[in-house]
mmCIF file of C-alpha atoms and ligand atoms in Angstrom:
data_model
loop_
_atom_site.group_PDB
_atom_site.id
_atom_site.type_symbol
_atom_site.label_atom_id
_atom_site.label_comp_id
_atom_site.label_asym_id
_atom_site.label_seq_id
_atom_site.Cartn_x
_atom_site.Cartn_y
_atom_site.Cartn_z
ATOM 1 C CA UNK W 1 11.716 -2.723 -15.447
ATOM 2 C CA UNK W 2 9.770 -0.319 -17.636
ATOM 3 C CA UNK W 3 8.327 3.071 -16.668
ATOM 4 C CA UNK W 4 5.390 4.992 -18.116
ATOM 5 C CA UNK W 5 4.435 8.478 -16.986
ATOM 6 C CA UNK W 6 1.239 10.486 -17.462
ATOM 7 C CA UNK W 7 0.709 14.089 -16.437
ATOM 8 C CA UNK W 8 -2.943 13.260 -15.984
ATOM 9 C CA UNK W 9 -4.835 9.956 -16.071
ATOM 10 C CA UNK W 10 -8.016 8.534 -14.529
ATOM 11 C CA UNK W 11 -6.172 6.001 -12.362
ATOM 12 C CA UNK W 12 -2.842 4.242 -12.812
ATOM 13 C CA UNK W 13 -4.449 1.009 -11.558
ATOM 14 C CA UNK W 14 -7.194 1.314 -14.168
ATOM 15 C CA UNK W 15 -4.595 1.970 -16.880
ATOM 16 C CA UNK W 16 -2.828 -1.299 -16.068
ATOM 17 C CA UNK W 17 -6.135 -3.176 -15.920
ATOM 18 C CA UNK W 18 -6.908 -1.974 -19.452
ATOM 19 C CA UNK W 19 -3.436 -2.564 -20.913
ATOM 20 C CA UNK W 20 -1.837 -5.428 -18.980
ATOM 21 C CA UNK W 21 -1.916 -7.820 -21.944
ATOM 22 C CA UNK W 22 0.459 -5.704 -24.037
ATOM 23 C CA UNK W 23 2.725 -4.617 -21.165
ATOM 24 C CA UNK W 24 5.728 -6.424 -19.722
ATOM 25 C CA UNK W 25 6.166 -7.766 -16.202
ATOM 26 C CA UNK W 26 7.324 -5.060 -13.766
ATOM 27 C CA UNK W 27 5.949 -2.115 -15.714
ATOM 28 C CA UNK W 28 5.528 0.944 -13.470
ATOM 29 C CA UNK W 29 2.885 3.516 -14.403
ATOM 30 C CA UNK W 30 3.111 6.852 -12.615
ATOM 31 C CA UNK W 31 1.009 9.979 -12.821
ATOM 32 C CA UNK W 32 1.110 13.542 -11.511
ATOM 33 C CA UNK W 33 -2.671 13.692 -11.357
ATOM 34 C CA UNK W 34 -5.392 11.051 -11.126
ATOM 35 C CA UNK W 35 -8.884 12.211 -11.995
ATOM 36 C CA UNK W 36 -10.462 9.027 -10.598
ATOM 37 C CA UNK W 37 -7.857 7.738 -8.139
ATOM 38 C CA UNK W 38 -9.068 4.607 -6.381
ATOM 39 C CA UNK W 39 -8.704 3.730 -2.712
ATOM 40 C CA UNK W 40 -9.742 0.570 -0.917
ATOM 41 C CA UNK W 41 -13.380 -0.394 -0.393
ATOM 42 C CA UNK W 42 -14.578 1.786 -3.264
ATOM 43 C CA UNK W 43 -13.200 4.983 -1.730
ATOM 44 C CA UNK W 44 -11.491 7.743 -3.745
ATOM 45 C CA UNK W 45 -7.786 8.506 -3.500
ATOM 46 C CA UNK W 46 -7.358 12.264 -3.508
ATOM 47 C CA UNK W 47 -4.052 13.943 -4.226
ATOM 48 C CA UNK W 48 -2.953 17.407 -5.406
ATOM 49 C CA UNK W 49 -1.349 17.560 -8.854
ATOM 50 C CA UNK W 50 2.399 16.950 -8.929
ATOM 51 C CA UNK W 51 2.842 16.929 -5.163
ATOM 52 C CA UNK W 52 2.724 13.230 -4.364
ATOM 53 C CA UNK W 53 3.959 9.885 -5.619
ATOM 54 C CA UNK W 54 1.211 7.835 -7.269
ATOM 55 C CA UNK W 55 1.980 4.755 -9.290
ATOM 56 C CA UNK W 56 0.981 1.192 -10.053
ATOM 57 C CA UNK W 57 3.191 -1.816 -10.635
ATOM 58 C CA UNK W 58 2.225 -4.679 -12.942
ATOM 59 C CA UNK W 59 3.167 -8.197 -11.802
ATOM 60 C CA UNK W 60 2.931 -11.013 -14.341
ATOM 61 C CA UNK W 61 5.626 -13.311 -12.966
ATOM 62 C CA UNK W 62 3.994 -16.597 -11.857
ATOM 63 C CA UNK W 63 6.185 -16.972 -8.767
ATOM 64 C CA UNK W 64 5.269 -13.518 -7.503
ATOM 65 C CA UNK W 65 1.591 -13.973 -8.355
ATOM 66 C CA UNK W 66 1.620 -17.031 -6.079
ATOM 67 C CA UNK W 67 2.717 -14.756 -3.253
ATOM 68 C CA UNK W 68 -0.287 -12.488 -3.652
ATOM 69 C CA UNK W 69 -1.306 -12.842 -0.005
ATOM 70 C CA UNK W 70 1.894 -11.212 1.168
ATOM 71 C CA UNK W 71 2.460 -8.562 -1.489
ATOM 72 C CA UNK W 72 0.503 -5.730 0.173
ATOM 73 C CA UNK W 73 2.432 -6.099 3.413
ATOM 74 C CA UNK W 74 5.763 -6.621 1.617
ATOM 75 C CA UNK W 75 5.170 -3.509 -0.533
ATOM 76 C CA UNK W 76 4.228 -1.515 2.570
ATOM 77 C CA UNK W 77 7.456 -2.681 4.201
ATOM 78 C CA UNK W 78 9.583 -1.539 1.229
ATOM 79 C CA UNK W 79 7.822 1.842 1.260
ATOM 80 C CA UNK W 80 8.453 2.086 5.014
ATOM 81 C CA UNK W 81 12.164 1.292 4.623
ATOM 82 C CA UNK W 82 12.440 3.930 1.889
ATOM 83 C CA UNK W 83 10.746 6.522 4.133
ATOM 84 C CA UNK W 84 13.101 5.566 6.964
ATOM 85 C CA UNK W 85 16.054 6.480 4.728
ATOM 86 C CA UNK W 86 14.656 10.019 4.588
ATOM 87 C CA UNK W 87 14.748 10.248 8.383
ATOM 88 C CA UNK W 88 11.085 9.582 9.155
ATOM 89 C CA UNK W 89 10.585 8.007 12.561
ATOM 90 C CA UNK W 90 7.854 6.068 14.356
ATOM 91 C CA UNK W 91 6.801 4.327 11.152
ATOM 92 C CA UNK W 92 4.467 1.346 11.156
ATOM 93 C CA UNK W 93 2.546 -0.954 8.827
ATOM 94 C CA UNK W 94 -1.183 -1.123 9.364
ATOM 95 C CA UNK W 95 -2.027 -4.581 8.088
ATOM 96 C CA UNK W 96 -2.484 -5.222 5.268
ATOM 97 C CA UNK W 97 -1.951 -2.108 3.237
ATOM 98 C CA UNK W 98 -1.102 1.196 4.903
ATOM 99 C CA UNK W 99 2.020 2.894 6.170
ATOM 100 C CA UNK W 100 1.610 5.173 9.172
ATOM 101 C CA UNK W 101 3.866 7.796 10.729
ATOM 102 C CA UNK W 102 3.054 8.478 14.387
ATOM 103 C CA UNK W 103 -0.360 6.904 13.796
ATOM 104 C CA UNK W 104 -1.156 9.099 10.770
ATOM 105 C CA UNK W 105 -1.495 7.708 7.273
ATOM 106 C CA UNK W 106 1.299 8.564 4.822
ATOM 107 C CA UNK W 107 0.814 5.762 2.276
ATOM 108 C CA UNK W 108 -2.041 3.613 1.016
ATOM 109 C CA UNK W 109 -1.787 0.505 -1.147
ATOM 110 C CA UNK W 110 -4.462 -1.015 -3.353
ATOM 111 C CA UNK W 111 -3.691 -4.532 -4.583
ATOM 112 C CA UNK W 112 -5.909 -5.773 -7.388
ATOM 113 C CA UNK W 113 -5.906 -9.079 -9.240
ATOM 114 C CA UNK W 114 -7.087 -9.726 -12.762
ATOM 115 C CA UNK W 115 -8.433 -13.247 -12.989
ATOM 116 C CA UNK W 116 -9.988 -15.451 -15.600
ATOM 117 C CA UNK W 117 -9.711 -19.126 -14.579
ATOM 118 C CA UNK W 118 -6.631 -18.178 -12.577
ATOM 119 C CA UNK W 119 -4.897 -14.926 -11.666
ATOM 120 C CA UNK W 120 -3.470 -13.410 -14.870
ATOM 121 C CA UNK W 121 -1.670 -10.549 -13.192
ATOM 122 C CA UNK W 122 -1.529 -8.395 -10.088
ATOM 123 C CA UNK W 123 -1.604 -4.622 -9.905
ATOM 124 C CA UNK W 124 -0.040 -2.970 -6.880
ATOM 125 C CA UNK W 125 -1.205 0.640 -6.648
ATOM 126 C CA UNK W 126 0.738 2.852 -4.257
ATOM 127 C CA UNK W 127 0.002 6.405 -3.165
ATOM 128 C CA UNK W 128 2.481 8.244 -0.929
ATOM 129 C CA UNK W 129 1.831 11.714 0.438
ATOM 130 C CA UNK W 130 5.056 13.550 -0.288
ATOM 131 C CA UNK W 131 4.902 17.344 -0.683
ATOM 132 C CA UNK W 132 1.230 18.025 0.022
ATOM 133 C CA UNK W 133 0.818 20.167 3.135
ATOM 134 C CA UNK W 134 -2.940 20.627 3.368
ATOM 135 C CA UNK W 135 -5.509 17.823 3.305
ATOM 136 C CA UNK W 136 -9.005 19.201 2.954
ATOM 137 C CA UNK W 137 -11.014 16.074 2.058
ATOM 138 C CA UNK W 138 -12.726 13.747 4.494
ATOM 139 C CA UNK W 139 -10.420 11.041 5.746
ATOM 140 C CA UNK W 140 -11.045 8.001 7.944
ATOM 141 C CA UNK W 141 -7.515 8.235 9.289
ATOM 142 C CA UNK W 142 -5.738 11.564 9.642
ATOM 143 C CA UNK W 143 -3.308 11.952 6.725
ATOM 144 C CA UNK W 144 0.201 13.313 6.819
ATOM 145 C CA UNK W 145 3.011 13.737 4.299
ATOM 146 C CA UNK W 146 6.797 13.584 4.176
ATOM 147 C CA UNK W 147 6.925 17.368 3.940
ATOM 148 C CA UNK W 148 4.723 17.800 7.001
ATOM 149 C CA UNK W 149 6.831 15.416 9.038
ATOM 150 C CA UNK W 150 10.268 16.539 7.840
ATOM 151 C CA UNK W 151 9.589 20.257 7.231
ATOM 152 C CA UNK W 152 11.262 20.173 3.859
ATOM 153 C CA UNK W 153 10.436 19.701 0.177
ATOM 154 C CA UNK W 154 11.228 16.228 -1.180
ATOM 155 C CA UNK W 155 12.555 15.552 -4.677
ATOM 156 C CA UNK W 156 9.793 13.346 -6.123
ATOM 157 C CA UNK W 157 11.931 11.846 -8.868
ATOM 158 C CA UNK W 158 14.692 10.871 -6.471
ATOM 159 C CA UNK W 159 12.139 9.220 -4.167
ATOM 160 C CA UNK W 160 10.563 7.449 -7.129
ATOM 161 C CA UNK W 161 13.941 6.122 -8.301
ATOM 162 C CA UNK W 162 14.828 4.757 -4.850
ATOM 163 C CA UNK W 163 11.456 3.084 -4.367
ATOM 164 C CA UNK W 164 11.186 1.605 -7.880
ATOM 165 C CA UNK W 165 14.663 0.124 -7.468
ATOM 166 C CA UNK W 166 13.739 -1.319 -4.075
ATOM 167 C CA UNK W 167 10.485 -2.855 -5.337
ATOM 168 C CA UNK W 168 12.208 -4.276 -8.426
ATOM 169 C CA UNK W 169 14.970 -5.964 -6.486
ATOM 170 C CA UNK W 170 13.358 -6.834 -3.144
ATOM 171 C CA UNK W 171 9.725 -7.730 -3.701
ATOM 172 C CA UNK W 172 10.818 -11.287 -4.505
ATOM 173 C CA UNK W 173 12.274 -11.763 -0.996
ATOM 174 C CA UNK W 174 10.433 -12.396 2.274
ATOM 175 C CA UNK W 175 11.029 -9.864 5.029
ATOM 176 C CA UNK W 176 8.596 -11.329 7.576
ATOM 177 C CA UNK W 177 11.074 -11.327 10.475
ATOM 178 C CA UNK W 178 11.774 -7.630 9.982
ATOM 179 C CA UNK W 179 8.139 -6.742 9.343
ATOM 180 C CA UNK W 180 6.951 -8.001 12.748
ATOM 181 C CA UNK W 181 8.406 -5.064 14.643
ATOM 182 C CA UNK W 182 6.476 -2.514 12.568
ATOM 183 C CA UNK W 183 3.060 -4.092 13.211
ATOM 184 C CA UNK W 184 0.730 -1.153 14.053
ATOM 185 C CA UNK W 185 -2.288 -3.246 15.051
ATOM 186 C CA UNK W 186 -0.407 -5.667 17.320
ATOM 187 C CA UNK W 187 -1.962 -5.757 20.783
ATOM 188 C CA UNK W 188 -4.758 -3.350 19.895
ATOM 189 C CA UNK W 189 -8.444 -4.003 20.407
ATOM 190 C CA UNK W 190 -10.266 -2.861 17.326
ATOM 191 C CA UNK W 191 -13.695 -3.092 15.884
ATOM 192 C CA UNK W 192 -13.493 -4.676 12.528
ATOM 193 C CA UNK W 193 -15.960 -5.086 9.710
ATOM 194 C CA UNK W 194 -15.793 -8.624 8.339
ATOM 195 C CA UNK W 195 -18.259 -9.527 5.578
ATOM 196 C CA UNK W 196 -20.446 -6.566 6.576
ATOM 197 C CA UNK W 197 -20.561 -7.616 10.237
ATOM 198 C CA UNK W 198 -18.912 -5.464 12.912
ATOM 199 C CA UNK W 199 -16.855 -7.497 15.392
ATOM 200 C CA UNK W 200 -14.576 -6.524 18.250
ATOM 201 C CA UNK W 201 -11.250 -8.295 18.040
ATOM 202 C CA UNK W 202 -7.922 -8.216 19.820
ATOM 203 C CA UNK W 203 -4.996 -8.371 17.444
ATOM 204 C CA UNK W 204 -2.180 -10.806 18.204
ATOM 205 C CA UNK W 205 -0.215 -9.688 15.156
ATOM 206 C CA UNK W 206 0.780 -10.344 11.566
ATOM 207 C CA UNK W 207 1.336 -14.087 11.219
ATOM 208 C CA UNK W 208 4.054 -15.891 9.264
ATOM 209 C CA UNK W 209 1.642 -16.488 6.376
ATOM 210 C CA UNK W 210 0.892 -12.716 6.337
ATOM 211 C CA UNK W 211 -2.656 -13.189 7.621
ATOM 212 C CA UNK W 212 -3.647 -11.309 10.780
ATOM 213 C CA UNK W 213 -3.862 -13.463 13.901
ATOM 214 C CA UNK W 214 -6.629 -12.201 16.181
ATOM 215 C CA UNK W 215 -8.833 -13.223 19.083
ATOM 216 C CA UNK W 216 -12.475 -12.927 18.109
ATOM 217 C CA UNK W 217 -15.346 -14.210 20.258
ATOM 218 C CA UNK W 218 -12.816 -15.696 22.695
ATOM 219 C CA UNK W 219 -11.205 -17.812 19.956
ATOM 220 C CA UNK W 220 -7.931 -17.426 18.098
ATOM 221 C CA UNK W 221 -8.487 -17.044 14.372
ATOM 222 C CA UNK W 222 -6.784 -15.675 11.262
ATOM 223 C CA UNK W 223 -8.030 -12.921 8.976
ATOM 224 C CA UNK W 224 -6.988 -12.798 5.334
ATOM 225 C CA UNK W 225 -6.602 -9.470 3.610
ATOM 226 C CA UNK W 226 -9.598 -8.723 1.461
ATOM 227 C CA UNK W 227 -12.542 -6.624 2.268
ATOM 228 C CA UNK W 228 -11.830 -6.107 5.937
ATOM 229 C CA UNK W 229 -11.910 -2.613 7.356
ATOM 230 C CA UNK W 230 -10.817 -1.542 10.797
ATOM 231 C CA UNK W 231 -11.995 1.120 13.160
ATOM 232 C CA UNK W 232 -9.596 1.624 16.015
ATOM 233 C CA UNK W 233 -11.570 2.086 19.214
ATOM 234 C CA UNK W 234 -11.117 5.423 20.842
ATOM 235 C CA UNK W 235 -11.759 7.749 18.010
ATOM 236 C CA UNK W 236 -10.024 7.094 14.664
HETATM 237 C C1 LIG P 301 -6.066 3.109 0.142
HETATM 238 O O1 LIG P 301 -5.413 3.455 1.118
HETATM 239 O O2 LIG P 301 -7.311 3.138 0.164
HETATM 240 C C2 LIG P 301 -5.351 2.680 -1.106
HETATM 241 C C3 LIG P 301 -4.931 3.870 -1.930
HETATM 242 C C4 LIG P 301 -4.191 3.527 -3.197
HETATM 243 C C5 LIG P 301 -3.909 4.759 -4.035
HETATM 244 C C6 LIG P 301 -3.028 4.475 -5.203
HETATM 245 S S1 LIG P 301 -2.503 5.954 -6.018
HETATM 246 C C7 LIG P 301 -1.872 5.034 -7.362
HETATM 247 C C8 LIG P 301 -2.830 3.888 -7.608
HETATM 248 N N1 LIG P 301 -3.885 4.285 -8.523
HETATM 249 C C9 LIG P 301 -5.078 4.330 -7.934
HETATM 250 O O3 LIG P 301 -6.140 4.662 -8.493
HETATM 251 N N2 LIG P 301 -4.974 3.960 -6.648
HETATM 252 C C10 LIG P 301 -3.611 3.605 -6.305
#
């Protein structure tokens, strides 16, 4: 495991994209400020300087690259278990890439692949709201932070150490059986944008292969993570 830290950078994901060839497997890049932080679907990731945990992890190991379909959910699970250690309750994973507390977003994950003929490496970008109390941007899902939920300041470095250790040692294992009980979308009827088309689906749950099993148009089908965005009916 290797760690790099920047006080300010455009985006830790972009840094790894530009430098992956000269960096070793399991390099973590963390920053206090991102001037062009990236979220999913071309959105921005906004975060106050020095208040939150923002980092990206470089994966070059062939065996882990093969598991790319499950890495968002597995990373979300390891974040969730770390947050649980701090006493946060009512945590869930919103397939495939968010961690929620009481239905509010506390963590977002952006998984990117660099491919030529095959996938060369994966970049797992993770943003956790830690000590930020006010969120003034426009958000699809209401954000929250550890500080807001726990009413106390969190030591960022301690949190970083716990999570980096967990990702380094546990990302190689499958936790599917444990993940099932944290499935936020399970049983919900949601409208979902698939390939630019809005569809109403009922979610059966995260499947063993880490796809999302749903009923769409009266038929059972599986969604793969990719460019799928959800709008929970009833106001989110
Ligand atoms: C999302 O919920 O839309 C995904 C957000 C991912 C944000 C993290 S912060 C660290 C890393 N660098 C980025 O530019 N994005 C990810």
